[in-house]
Amino acid sequence: MTIDRIVHIVAGTFILGSLALAHLHSPNWLWFTAFVGANLLQSGITNWCLMTSILRKLGVPEGPAVGCSR
């Protein structure tokens, strides 16, 4: 598994998990969803992601970029 795939999986899991917690427990979990979204926006603008940096240091392979078009 490559860095890009792991980042997408973790971000999607965080968003879906926080939405479920907001629905089942407290609407305050939507702040976590907003935080993840803001980090994705920042990553898209600056081309820097903390999780990517951490995964690189752990030796996870980079591989080709993930996209919706093939």
Tab-separated table of C-alpha atoms in Angstrom:
chain	number	residue	atom	x	y	z
A	1	MET	CA	0.000	0.000	0.000
A	2	THR	CA	1.322	3.443	-0.897
A	3	ILE	CA	1.393	6.720	1.026
A	4	ASP	CA	-1.342	8.319	-1.101
A	5	ARG	CA	-3.731	5.425	-0.544
A	6	ILE	CA	-3.112	5.391	3.211
A	7	VAL	CA	-3.702	9.153	3.489
A	8	HIS	CA	-6.978	8.871	1.559
A	9	ILE	CA	-8.141	5.891	3.627
A	10	VAL	CA	-7.336	7.589	6.946
A	11	ALA	CA	-8.956	10.894	5.940
A	12	GLY	CA	-12.095	9.116	4.720
A	13	THR	CA	-12.258	7.015	7.888
A	14	PHE	CA	-11.875	10.098	10.104
A	15	ILE	CA	-14.612	11.970	8.224
A	16	LEU	CA	-17.094	9.083	8.196
A	17	GLY	CA	-16.315	8.227	11.817
A	18	SER	CA	-16.809	11.779	13.024
A	19	LEU	CA	-20.060	12.090	11.066
A	20	ALA	CA	-21.317	8.882	12.681
A	21	LEU	CA	-20.307	10.146	16.131
A	22	ALA	CA	-22.037	13.472	15.450
A	23	HIS	CA	-25.215	11.622	14.523
A	24	LEU	CA	-25.103	9.117	17.391
A	25	HIS	CA	-23.434	11.026	20.206
A	26	SER	CA	-22.957	14.792	19.906
A	27	PRO	CA	-23.025	17.382	17.097
A	28	ASN	CA	-19.733	18.727	18.472
A	29	TRP	CA	-17.988	15.927	16.537
A	30	LEU	CA	-18.644	17.992	13.404
A	31	TRP	CA	-15.738	20.205	14.538
A	32	PHE	CA	-13.450	17.217	13.980
A	33	THR	CA	-14.923	16.773	10.499
A	34	ALA	CA	-14.219	20.462	9.807
A	35	PHE	CA	-10.647	20.047	11.096
A	36	VAL	CA	-10.007	17.123	8.727
A	37	GLY	CA	-11.516	19.094	5.827
A	38	ALA	CA	-9.364	22.130	6.631
A	39	ASN	CA	-6.265	19.936	6.666
A	40	LEU	CA	-7.195	18.455	3.297
A	41	LEU	CA	-7.685	21.961	1.906
A	42	GLN	CA	-4.342	23.125	3.336
A	43	SER	CA	-2.627	20.062	1.888
A	44	GLY	CA	-4.103	20.730	-1.543
A	45	ILE	CA	-3.003	24.367	-1.522
A	46	THR	CA	0.497	23.973	-0.048
A	47	ASN	CA	1.296	20.437	-1.319
A	48	TRP	CA	2.460	19.505	2.216
A	49	CYS	CA	0.824	16.951	4.489
A	50	LEU	CA	2.049	16.017	7.975
A	51	MET	CA	0.797	12.441	7.638
A	52	THR	CA	2.689	12.031	4.361
A	53	SER	CA	5.880	13.226	6.057
A	54	ILE	CA	5.389	10.764	8.914
A	55	LEU	CA	4.656	7.857	6.558
A	56	ARG	CA	7.792	8.665	4.513
A	57	LYS	CA	9.917	8.534	7.679
A	58	LEU	CA	8.343	5.160	8.503
A	59	GLY	CA	9.480	3.865	5.106
A	60	VAL	CA	6.094	3.478	3.413
A	61	PRO	CA	6.541	3.370	-0.388
A	62	GLU	CA	5.335	6.382	-2.377
A	63	GLY	CA	4.048	4.798	-5.590
A	64	PRO	CA	2.124	6.616	-8.328
A	65	ALA	CA	-0.342	9.355	-7.454
A	66	VAL	CA	-3.932	8.261	-6.944
A	67	GLY	CA	-6.551	9.842	-9.163
A	68	CYS	CA	-10.105	9.323	-10.311
A	69	SER	CA	-9.276	9.338	-14.041
A	70	ARG	CA	-7.454	6.460	-15.681
